[in-house]
mmCIF file of C-alpha atoms in Angstrom:
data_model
loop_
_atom_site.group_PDB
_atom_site.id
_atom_site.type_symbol
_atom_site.label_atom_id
_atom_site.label_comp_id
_atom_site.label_asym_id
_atom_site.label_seq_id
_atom_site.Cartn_x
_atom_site.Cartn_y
_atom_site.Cartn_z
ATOM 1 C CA UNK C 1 -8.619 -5.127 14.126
ATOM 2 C CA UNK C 2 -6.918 -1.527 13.532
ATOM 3 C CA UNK C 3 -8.810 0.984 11.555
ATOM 4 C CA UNK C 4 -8.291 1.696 8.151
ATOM 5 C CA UNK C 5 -6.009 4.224 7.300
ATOM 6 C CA UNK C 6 -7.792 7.448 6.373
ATOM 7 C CA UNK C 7 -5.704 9.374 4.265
ATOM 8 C CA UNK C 8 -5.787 12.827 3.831
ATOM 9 C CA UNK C 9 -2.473 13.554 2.716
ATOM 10 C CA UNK C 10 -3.109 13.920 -0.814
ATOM 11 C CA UNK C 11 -4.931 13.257 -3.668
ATOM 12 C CA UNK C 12 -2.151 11.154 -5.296
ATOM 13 C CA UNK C 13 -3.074 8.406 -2.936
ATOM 14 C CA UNK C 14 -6.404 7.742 -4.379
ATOM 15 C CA UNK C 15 -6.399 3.413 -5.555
ATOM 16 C CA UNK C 16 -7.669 2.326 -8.986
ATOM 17 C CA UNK C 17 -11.207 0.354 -8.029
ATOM 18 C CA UNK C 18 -12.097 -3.577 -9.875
ATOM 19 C CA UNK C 19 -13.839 -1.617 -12.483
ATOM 20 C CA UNK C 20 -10.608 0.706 -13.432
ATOM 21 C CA UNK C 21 -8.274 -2.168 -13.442
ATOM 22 C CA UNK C 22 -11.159 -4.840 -15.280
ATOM 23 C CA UNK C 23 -10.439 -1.918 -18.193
ATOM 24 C CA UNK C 24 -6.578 -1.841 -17.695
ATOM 25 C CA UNK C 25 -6.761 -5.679 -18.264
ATOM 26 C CA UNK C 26 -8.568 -5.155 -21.295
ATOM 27 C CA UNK C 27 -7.202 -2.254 -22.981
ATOM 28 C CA UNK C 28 -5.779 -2.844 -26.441
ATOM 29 C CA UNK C 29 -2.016 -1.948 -26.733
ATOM 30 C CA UNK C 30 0.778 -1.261 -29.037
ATOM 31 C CA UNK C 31 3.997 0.553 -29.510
ATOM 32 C CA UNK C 32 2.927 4.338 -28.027
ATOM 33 C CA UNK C 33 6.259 5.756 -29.228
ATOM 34 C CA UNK C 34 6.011 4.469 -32.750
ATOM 35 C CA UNK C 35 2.295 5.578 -32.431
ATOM 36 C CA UNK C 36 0.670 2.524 -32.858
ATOM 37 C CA UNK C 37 -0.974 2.298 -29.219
ATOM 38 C CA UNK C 38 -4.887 2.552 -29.951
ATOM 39 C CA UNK C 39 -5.669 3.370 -26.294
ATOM 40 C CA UNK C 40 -3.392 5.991 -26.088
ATOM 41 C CA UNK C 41 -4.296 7.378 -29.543
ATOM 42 C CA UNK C 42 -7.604 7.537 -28.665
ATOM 43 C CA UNK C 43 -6.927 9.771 -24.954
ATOM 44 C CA UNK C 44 -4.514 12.263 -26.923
ATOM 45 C CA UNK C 45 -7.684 12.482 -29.301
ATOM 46 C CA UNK C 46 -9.734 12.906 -26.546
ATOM 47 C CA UNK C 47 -8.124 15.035 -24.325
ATOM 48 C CA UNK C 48 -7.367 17.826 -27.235
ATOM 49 C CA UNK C 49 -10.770 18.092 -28.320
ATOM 50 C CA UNK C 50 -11.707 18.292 -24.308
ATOM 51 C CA UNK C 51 -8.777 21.204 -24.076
ATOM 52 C CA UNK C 52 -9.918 22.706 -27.289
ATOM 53 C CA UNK C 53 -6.372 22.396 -28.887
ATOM 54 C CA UNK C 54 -5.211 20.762 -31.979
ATOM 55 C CA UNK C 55 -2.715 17.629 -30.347
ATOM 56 C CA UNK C 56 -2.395 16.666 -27.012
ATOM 57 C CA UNK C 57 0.684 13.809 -25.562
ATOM 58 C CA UNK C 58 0.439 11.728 -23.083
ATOM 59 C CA UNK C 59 3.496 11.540 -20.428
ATOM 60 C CA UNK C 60 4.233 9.499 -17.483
ATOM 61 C CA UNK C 61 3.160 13.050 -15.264
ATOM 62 C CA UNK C 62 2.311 16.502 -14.578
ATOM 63 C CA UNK C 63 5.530 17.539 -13.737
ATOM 64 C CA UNK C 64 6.972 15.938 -17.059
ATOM 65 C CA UNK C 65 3.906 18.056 -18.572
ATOM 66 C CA UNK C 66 5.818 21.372 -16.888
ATOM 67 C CA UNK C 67 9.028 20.623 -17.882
ATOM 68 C CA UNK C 68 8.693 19.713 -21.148
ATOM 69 C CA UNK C 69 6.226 23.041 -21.945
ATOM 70 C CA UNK C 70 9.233 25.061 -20.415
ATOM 71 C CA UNK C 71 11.475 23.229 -22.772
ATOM 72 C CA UNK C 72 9.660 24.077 -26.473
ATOM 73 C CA UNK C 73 8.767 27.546 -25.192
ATOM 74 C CA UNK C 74 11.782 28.572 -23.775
ATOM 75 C CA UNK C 75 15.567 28.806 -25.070
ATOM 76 C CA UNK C 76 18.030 28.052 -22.362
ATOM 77 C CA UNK C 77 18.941 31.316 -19.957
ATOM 78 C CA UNK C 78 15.403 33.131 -20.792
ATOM 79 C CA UNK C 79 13.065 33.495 -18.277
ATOM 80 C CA UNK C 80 9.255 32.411 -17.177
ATOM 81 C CA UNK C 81 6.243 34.670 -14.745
ATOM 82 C CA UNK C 82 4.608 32.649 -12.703
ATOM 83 C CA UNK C 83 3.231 33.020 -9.328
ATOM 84 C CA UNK C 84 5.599 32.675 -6.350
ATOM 85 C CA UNK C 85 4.108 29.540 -5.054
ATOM 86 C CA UNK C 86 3.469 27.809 -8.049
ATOM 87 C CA UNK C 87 4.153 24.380 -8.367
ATOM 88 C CA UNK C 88 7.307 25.153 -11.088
ATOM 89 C CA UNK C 89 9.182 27.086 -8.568
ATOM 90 C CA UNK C 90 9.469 25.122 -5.646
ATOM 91 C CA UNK C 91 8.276 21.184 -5.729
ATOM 92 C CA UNK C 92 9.817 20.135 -9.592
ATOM 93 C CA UNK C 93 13.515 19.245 -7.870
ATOM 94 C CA UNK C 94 14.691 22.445 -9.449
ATOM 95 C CA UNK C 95 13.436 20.950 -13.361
ATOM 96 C CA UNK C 96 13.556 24.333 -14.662
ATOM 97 C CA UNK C 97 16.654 25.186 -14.265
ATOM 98 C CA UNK C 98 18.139 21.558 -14.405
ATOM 99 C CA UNK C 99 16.383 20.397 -17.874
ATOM 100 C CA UNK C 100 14.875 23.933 -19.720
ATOM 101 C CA UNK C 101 17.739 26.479 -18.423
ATOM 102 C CA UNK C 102 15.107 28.729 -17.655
ATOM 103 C CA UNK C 103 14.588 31.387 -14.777
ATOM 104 C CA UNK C 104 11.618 31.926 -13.541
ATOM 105 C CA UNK C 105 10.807 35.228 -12.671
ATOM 106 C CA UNK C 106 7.911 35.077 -9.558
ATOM 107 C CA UNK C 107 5.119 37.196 -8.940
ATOM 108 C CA UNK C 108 3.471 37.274 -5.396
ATOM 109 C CA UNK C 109 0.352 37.216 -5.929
ATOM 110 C CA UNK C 110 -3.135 36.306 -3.751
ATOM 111 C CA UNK C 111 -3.588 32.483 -3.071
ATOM 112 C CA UNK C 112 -1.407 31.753 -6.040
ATOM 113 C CA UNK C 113 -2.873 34.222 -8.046
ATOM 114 C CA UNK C 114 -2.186 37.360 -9.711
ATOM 115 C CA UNK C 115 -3.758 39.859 -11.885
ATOM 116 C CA UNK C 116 -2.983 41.456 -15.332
ATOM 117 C CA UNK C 117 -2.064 44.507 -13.875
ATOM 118 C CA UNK C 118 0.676 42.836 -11.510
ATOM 119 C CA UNK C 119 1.837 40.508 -14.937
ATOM 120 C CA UNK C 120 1.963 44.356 -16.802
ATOM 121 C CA UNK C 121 4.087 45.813 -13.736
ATOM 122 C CA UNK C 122 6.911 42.915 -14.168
ATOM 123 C CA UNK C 123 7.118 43.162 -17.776
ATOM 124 C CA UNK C 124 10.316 45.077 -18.885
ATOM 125 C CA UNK C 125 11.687 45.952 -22.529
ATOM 126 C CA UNK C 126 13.976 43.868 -23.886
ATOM 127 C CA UNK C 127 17.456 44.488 -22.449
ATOM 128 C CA UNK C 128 20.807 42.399 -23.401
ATOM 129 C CA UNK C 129 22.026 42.798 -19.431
ATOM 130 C CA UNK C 130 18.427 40.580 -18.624
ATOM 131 C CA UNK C 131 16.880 37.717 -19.045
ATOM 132 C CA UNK C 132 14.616 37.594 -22.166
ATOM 133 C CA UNK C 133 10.948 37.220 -20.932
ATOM 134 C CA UNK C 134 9.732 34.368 -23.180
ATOM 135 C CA UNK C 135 6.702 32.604 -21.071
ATOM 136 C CA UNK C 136 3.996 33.027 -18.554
ATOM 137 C CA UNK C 137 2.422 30.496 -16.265
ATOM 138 C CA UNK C 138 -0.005 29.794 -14.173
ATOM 139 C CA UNK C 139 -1.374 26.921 -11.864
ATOM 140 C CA UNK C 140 -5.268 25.906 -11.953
ATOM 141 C CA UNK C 141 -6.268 24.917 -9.376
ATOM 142 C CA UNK C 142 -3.597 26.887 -6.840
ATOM 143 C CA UNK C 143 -2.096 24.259 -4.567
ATOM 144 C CA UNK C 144 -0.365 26.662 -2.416
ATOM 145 C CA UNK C 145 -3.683 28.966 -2.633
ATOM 146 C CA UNK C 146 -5.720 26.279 -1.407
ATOM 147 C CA UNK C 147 -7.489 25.073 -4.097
ATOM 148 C CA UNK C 148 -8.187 27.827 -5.178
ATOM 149 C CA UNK C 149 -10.023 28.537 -8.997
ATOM 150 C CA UNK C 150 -8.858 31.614 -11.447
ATOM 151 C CA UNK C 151 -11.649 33.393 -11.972
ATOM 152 C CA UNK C 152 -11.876 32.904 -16.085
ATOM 153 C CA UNK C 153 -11.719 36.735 -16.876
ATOM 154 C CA UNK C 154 -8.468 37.069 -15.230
ATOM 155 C CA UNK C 155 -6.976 34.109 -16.951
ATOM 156 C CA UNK C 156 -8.189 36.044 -20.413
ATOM 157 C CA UNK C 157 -6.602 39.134 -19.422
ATOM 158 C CA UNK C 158 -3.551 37.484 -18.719
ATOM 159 C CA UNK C 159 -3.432 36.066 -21.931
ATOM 160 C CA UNK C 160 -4.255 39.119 -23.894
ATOM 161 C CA UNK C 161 -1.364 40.700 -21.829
ATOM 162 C CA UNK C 162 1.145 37.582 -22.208
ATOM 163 C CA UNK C 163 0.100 37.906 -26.023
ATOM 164 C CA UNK C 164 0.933 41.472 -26.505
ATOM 165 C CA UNK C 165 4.114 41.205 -25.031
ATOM 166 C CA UNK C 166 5.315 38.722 -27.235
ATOM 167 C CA UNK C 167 5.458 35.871 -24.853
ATOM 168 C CA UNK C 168 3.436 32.566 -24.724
ATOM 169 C CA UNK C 169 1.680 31.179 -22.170
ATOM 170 C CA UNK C 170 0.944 27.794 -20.063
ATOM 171 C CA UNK C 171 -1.697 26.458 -17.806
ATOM 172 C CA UNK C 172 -0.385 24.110 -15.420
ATOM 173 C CA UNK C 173 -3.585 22.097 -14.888
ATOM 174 C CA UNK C 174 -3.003 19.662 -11.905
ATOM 175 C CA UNK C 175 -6.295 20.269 -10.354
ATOM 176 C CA UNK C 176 -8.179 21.721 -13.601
ATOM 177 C CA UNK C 177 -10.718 19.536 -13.969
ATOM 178 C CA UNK C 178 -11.073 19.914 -9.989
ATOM 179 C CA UNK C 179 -11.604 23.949 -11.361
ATOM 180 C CA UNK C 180 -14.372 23.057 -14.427
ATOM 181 C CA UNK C 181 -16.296 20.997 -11.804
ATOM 182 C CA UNK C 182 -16.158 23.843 -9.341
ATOM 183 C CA UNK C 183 -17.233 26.782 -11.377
ATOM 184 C CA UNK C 184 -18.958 25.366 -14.214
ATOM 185 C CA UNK C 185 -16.702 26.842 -16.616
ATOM 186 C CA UNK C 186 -15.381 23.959 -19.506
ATOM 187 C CA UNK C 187 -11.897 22.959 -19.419
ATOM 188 C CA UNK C 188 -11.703 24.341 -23.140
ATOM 189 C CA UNK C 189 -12.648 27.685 -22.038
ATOM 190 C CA UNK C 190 -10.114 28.152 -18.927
ATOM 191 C CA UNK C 191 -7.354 26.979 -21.681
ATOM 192 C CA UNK C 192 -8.190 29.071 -24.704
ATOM 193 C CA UNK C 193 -5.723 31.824 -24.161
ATOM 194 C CA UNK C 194 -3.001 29.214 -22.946
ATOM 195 C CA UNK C 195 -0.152 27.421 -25.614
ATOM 196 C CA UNK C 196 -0.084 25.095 -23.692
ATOM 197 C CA UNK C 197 -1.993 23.435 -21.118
ATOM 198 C CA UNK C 198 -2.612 19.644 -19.437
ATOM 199 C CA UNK C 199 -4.567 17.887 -17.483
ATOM 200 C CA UNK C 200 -3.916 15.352 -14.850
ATOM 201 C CA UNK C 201 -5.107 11.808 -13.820
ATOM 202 C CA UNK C 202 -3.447 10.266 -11.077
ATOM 203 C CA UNK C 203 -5.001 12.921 -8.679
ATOM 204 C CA UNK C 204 -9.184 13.427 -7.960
ATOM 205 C CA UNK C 205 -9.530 11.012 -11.234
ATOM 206 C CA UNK C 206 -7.937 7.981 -9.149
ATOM 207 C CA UNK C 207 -5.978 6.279 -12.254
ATOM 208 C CA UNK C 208 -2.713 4.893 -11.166
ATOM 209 C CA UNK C 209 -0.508 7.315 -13.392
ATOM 210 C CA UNK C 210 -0.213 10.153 -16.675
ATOM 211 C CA UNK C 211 -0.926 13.271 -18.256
ATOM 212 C CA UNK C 212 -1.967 14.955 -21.120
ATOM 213 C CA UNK C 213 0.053 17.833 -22.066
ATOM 214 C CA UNK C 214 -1.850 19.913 -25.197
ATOM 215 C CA UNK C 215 -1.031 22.364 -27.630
ATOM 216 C CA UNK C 216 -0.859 22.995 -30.933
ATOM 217 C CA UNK C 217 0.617 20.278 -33.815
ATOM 218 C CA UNK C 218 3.632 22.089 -33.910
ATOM 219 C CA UNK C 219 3.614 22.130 -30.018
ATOM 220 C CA UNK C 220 3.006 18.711 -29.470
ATOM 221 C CA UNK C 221 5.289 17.616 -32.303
ATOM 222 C CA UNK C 222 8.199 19.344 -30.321
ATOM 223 C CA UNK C 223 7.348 18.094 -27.230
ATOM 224 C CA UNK C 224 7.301 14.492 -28.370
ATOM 225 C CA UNK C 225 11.241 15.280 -29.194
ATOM 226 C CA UNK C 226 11.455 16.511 -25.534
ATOM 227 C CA UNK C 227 9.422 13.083 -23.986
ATOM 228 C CA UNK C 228 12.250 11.216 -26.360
ATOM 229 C CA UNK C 229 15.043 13.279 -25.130
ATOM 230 C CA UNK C 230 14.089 12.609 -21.299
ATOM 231 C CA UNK C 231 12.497 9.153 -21.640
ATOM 232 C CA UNK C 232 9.184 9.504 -21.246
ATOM 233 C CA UNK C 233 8.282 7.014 -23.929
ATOM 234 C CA UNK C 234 6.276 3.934 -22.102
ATOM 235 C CA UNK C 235 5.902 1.833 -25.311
ATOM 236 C CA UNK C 236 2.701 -0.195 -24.090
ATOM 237 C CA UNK C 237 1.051 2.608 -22.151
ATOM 238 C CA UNK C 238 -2.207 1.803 -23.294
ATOM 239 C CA UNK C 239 -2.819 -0.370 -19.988
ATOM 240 C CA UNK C 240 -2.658 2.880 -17.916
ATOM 241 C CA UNK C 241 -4.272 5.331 -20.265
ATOM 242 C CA UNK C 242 -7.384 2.846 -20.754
ATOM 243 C CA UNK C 243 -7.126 4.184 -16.278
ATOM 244 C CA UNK C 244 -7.156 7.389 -17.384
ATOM 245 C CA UNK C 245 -10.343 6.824 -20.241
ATOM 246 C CA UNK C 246 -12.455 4.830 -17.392
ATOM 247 C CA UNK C 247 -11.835 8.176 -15.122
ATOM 248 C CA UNK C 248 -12.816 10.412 -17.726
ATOM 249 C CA UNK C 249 -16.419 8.527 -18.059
ATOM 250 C CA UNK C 250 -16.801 7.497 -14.626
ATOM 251 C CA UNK C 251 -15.020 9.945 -12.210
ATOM 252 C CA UNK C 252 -15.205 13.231 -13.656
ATOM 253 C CA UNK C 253 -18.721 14.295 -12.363
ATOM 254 C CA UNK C 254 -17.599 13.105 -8.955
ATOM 255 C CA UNK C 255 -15.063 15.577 -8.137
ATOM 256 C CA UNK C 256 -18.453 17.485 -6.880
ATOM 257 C CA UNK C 257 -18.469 14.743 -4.096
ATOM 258 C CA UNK C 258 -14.776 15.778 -3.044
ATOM 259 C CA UNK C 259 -15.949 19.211 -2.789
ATOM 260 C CA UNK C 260 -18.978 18.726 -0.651
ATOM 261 C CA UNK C 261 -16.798 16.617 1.409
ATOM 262 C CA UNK C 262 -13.668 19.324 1.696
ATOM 263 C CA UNK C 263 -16.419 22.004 2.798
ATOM 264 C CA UNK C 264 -17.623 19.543 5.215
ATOM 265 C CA UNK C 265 -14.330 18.633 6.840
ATOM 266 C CA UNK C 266 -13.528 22.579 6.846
ATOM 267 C CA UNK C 267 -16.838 23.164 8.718
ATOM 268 C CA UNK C 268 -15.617 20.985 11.287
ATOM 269 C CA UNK C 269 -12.263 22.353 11.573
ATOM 270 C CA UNK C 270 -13.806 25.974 12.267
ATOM 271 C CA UNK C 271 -15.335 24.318 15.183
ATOM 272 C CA UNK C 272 -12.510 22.831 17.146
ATOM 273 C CA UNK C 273 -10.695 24.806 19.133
ATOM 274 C CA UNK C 274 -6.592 25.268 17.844
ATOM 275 C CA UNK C 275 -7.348 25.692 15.044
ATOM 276 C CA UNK C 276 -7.944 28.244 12.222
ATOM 277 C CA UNK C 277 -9.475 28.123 8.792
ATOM 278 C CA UNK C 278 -11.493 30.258 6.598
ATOM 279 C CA UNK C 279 -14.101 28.188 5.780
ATOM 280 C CA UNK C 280 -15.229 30.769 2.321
ATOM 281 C CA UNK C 281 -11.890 29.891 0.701
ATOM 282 C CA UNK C 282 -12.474 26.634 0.356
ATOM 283 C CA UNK C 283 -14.179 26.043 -3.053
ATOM 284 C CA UNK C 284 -12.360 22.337 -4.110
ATOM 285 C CA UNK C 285 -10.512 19.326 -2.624
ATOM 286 C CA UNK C 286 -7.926 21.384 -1.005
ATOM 287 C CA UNK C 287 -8.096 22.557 2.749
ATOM 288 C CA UNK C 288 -5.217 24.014 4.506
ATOM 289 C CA UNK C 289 -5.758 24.881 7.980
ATOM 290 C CA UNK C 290 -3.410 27.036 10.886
ATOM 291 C CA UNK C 291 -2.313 25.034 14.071
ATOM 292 C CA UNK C 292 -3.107 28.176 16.781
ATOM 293 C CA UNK C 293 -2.968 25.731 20.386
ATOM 294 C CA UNK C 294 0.234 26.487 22.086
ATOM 295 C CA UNK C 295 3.064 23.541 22.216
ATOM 296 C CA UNK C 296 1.357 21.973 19.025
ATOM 297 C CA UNK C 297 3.143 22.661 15.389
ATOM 298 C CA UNK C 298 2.338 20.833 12.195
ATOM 299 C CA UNK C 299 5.036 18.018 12.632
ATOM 300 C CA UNK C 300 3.617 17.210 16.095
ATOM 301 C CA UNK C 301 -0.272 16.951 15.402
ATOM 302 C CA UNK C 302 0.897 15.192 11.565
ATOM 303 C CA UNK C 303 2.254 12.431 14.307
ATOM 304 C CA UNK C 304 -0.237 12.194 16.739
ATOM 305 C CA UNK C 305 -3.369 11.973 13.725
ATOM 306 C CA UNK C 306 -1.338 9.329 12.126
ATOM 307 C CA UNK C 307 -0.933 7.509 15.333
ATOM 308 C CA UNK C 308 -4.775 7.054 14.951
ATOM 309 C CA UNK C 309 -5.343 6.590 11.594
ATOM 310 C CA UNK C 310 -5.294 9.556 9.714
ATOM 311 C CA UNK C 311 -2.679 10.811 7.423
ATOM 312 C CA UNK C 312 -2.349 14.745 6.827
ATOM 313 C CA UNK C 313 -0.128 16.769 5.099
ATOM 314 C CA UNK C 314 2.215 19.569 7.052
ATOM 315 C CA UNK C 315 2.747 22.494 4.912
ATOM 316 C CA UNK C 316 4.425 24.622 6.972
ATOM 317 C CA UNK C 317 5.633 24.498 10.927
ATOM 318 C CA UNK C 318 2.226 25.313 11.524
ATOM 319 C CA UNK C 319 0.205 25.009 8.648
ATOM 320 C CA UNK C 320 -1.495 22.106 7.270
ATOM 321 C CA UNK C 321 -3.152 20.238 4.253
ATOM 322 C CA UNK C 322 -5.736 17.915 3.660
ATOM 323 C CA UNK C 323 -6.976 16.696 0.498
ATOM 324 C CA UNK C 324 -10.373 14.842 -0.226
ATOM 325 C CA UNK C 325 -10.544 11.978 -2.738
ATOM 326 C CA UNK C 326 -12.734 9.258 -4.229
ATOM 327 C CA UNK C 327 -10.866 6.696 -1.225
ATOM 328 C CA UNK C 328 -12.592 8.576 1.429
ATOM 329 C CA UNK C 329 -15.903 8.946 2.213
ATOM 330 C CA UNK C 330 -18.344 10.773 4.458
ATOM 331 C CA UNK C 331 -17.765 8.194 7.296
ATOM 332 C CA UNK C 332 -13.802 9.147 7.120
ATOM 333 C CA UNK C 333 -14.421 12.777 7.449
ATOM 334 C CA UNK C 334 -16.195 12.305 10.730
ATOM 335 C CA UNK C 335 -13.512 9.991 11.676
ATOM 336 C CA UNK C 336 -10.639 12.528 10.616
ATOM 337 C CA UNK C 337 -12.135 15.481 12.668
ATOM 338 C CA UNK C 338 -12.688 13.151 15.575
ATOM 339 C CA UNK C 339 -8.803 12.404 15.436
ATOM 340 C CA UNK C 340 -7.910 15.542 14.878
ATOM 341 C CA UNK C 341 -10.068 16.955 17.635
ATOM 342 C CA UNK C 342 -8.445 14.122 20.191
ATOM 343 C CA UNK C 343 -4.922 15.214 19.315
ATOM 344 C CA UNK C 344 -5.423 18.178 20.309
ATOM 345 C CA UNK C 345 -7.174 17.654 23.414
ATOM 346 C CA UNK C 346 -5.188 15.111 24.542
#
């Protein structure tokens, strides 16, 4: 009998459990665009007051989230900061450009993070030959920075500085609750400075789909014209957001687990030899690793894992990615680093 497949690829893979999909069967349901969906009503509810804003809107996904925040911030042909490897630039199929008009202006920053100073240094006056500055965002957790967690007096200051400057600003929450877990910090702090912000489900929560994008009334209001305008109305959505309520009570504290368990795996990686990690950087669910044997590149040892039973992630011809999740456990990190160690050897 093969072995099951351990998959470290990401943590969009993660399976809603009997319990998750006993409350999807149940979940009362109505009309969500007409606003008459009870379970849905009741995460938007939910999900502002845990965000600390006034409204929040559910959507199909994250990167409906990001698009439709560049869209009621930004006029066609202005432009957005953001970090260089954030999630807008390069893996949204060119959305910002394609649905808001906007440009987005990057900033290269440390592990997908910059600093006030560095958002200061690429603000300019306003000039009719340029691009008028009109947002700033930023990614918590960094998925290019490996998981990495803003450190909440830099996310302040970058606020303050967004603020002063006229423009708004927008969290890009993915992995956010992944950062509250973490540091300890609420989700309603990390987002106070931020217009907008949202929060994800269908990642280290394990439902099956949706967001919450928040903001103020006025926000929100605007960006229900947007989820119109792009159909991302799901009339009887209450079947998946009832997912999203059951990981919100029962899955929330666990992200701890996929912590513990991403530290582990990273440990182990240290120790086998063609590899190369820093260990310290690794503070959530995220750990990217360097392929340093000779005749061995991402593509190659991505192959030879999966051959075996484990799935990982190539970021790079020699970089890597693997993601812990409430699908594996303790057993299928040993496993993993036992395949991985194999490969290499063999």
């Amino acid at each position: 009998m093969p072995m099951p497949l351990i998959d470290l690829f990401s943590d969009t893979k993660t399976q809603p459990g009997a319990a998750m999909r006993a409350a999807m069967a149940a979940a009362e349901v109505g009309d969500e665009r007409a606003g008459e969906d009870p379970t849905v009503n009741a995460l938007e509810a939910r999900g502002a007051a845990l965000l600390g804003k006034e409204a929040a809107l559910y959507l199909p996904s994250g990167t409906m989230c990001n698009e439709i925040a560049l869209a009621v911030h930004c006029r066609p042909g202005e432009a957005v900061l953001c970090e260089a490897g954030a999630h807008i630039v390069g893996f949204e199929a060119g959305g910002a450009a394609a649905l808001a008009g906007v440009m987005l202006e990057p900033i290269s920053g440390t592990r997908g993070m910059f600093t006030a100073a560095q958002l200061r240094a690429q603000l300019r006056a306003d000039n009719l030959q340029a691009p008028l500055q009109r947002l700033v965002a930023v990614e918590n957790t960094t998925n290019l920075g490996g998981g990495a967690v803003w450190p909440l007096q830099d996310l302040r200051e970058i606020a303050a500085c967004a603020h002063d400057a006229g423009l708004a600003t927008h969290m890009d929450g993915a992995r956010l609750l992944n950062a509250v877990v973490a540091s300890g910090v609420s989700a309603a702090d990390f987002a106070q400075g931020f217009d907008s912000a949202w929060i994800d489900f269908s990642k280290g929560l394990g439902a099956p789909g949706g967001a919450l994008l928040t903001g103020s009334k006025a926000f929100v209001r605007e960006a229900r014209r947007w989820q119109l305008r792009i159909g991302g109305a799901m009339r009887q959505s209450g079947i998946i957001a009832a997912a999203c309520l059951y990981a919100l009570d029962h899955n929330l504290a666990r992200l701890a687990v996929d912590h513990a368990r991403a530290r582990q795996l990273a440990q182990g990686v240290a120790r086998i030899p063609g590899l190369g990690i820093d260990v310290a950087t690794v503070q959530t669910n995220l750990v990217y690793f360097d392929i340093t044997a000779p005749g061995w590149d991402a593509a190659k040892l991505a192959a030879a894992t999966l051959a075996q039973g484990v799935r990982l992630c190539p970021m790079g011809a020699r970089r890597m990615r693997a993601v812990t999740h409430l699908d594996v456990d303790d057993a299928g990190i040993v496993r993993a680093l036992e395949v991985i160690a194999a490969a290499l050897r063999g």
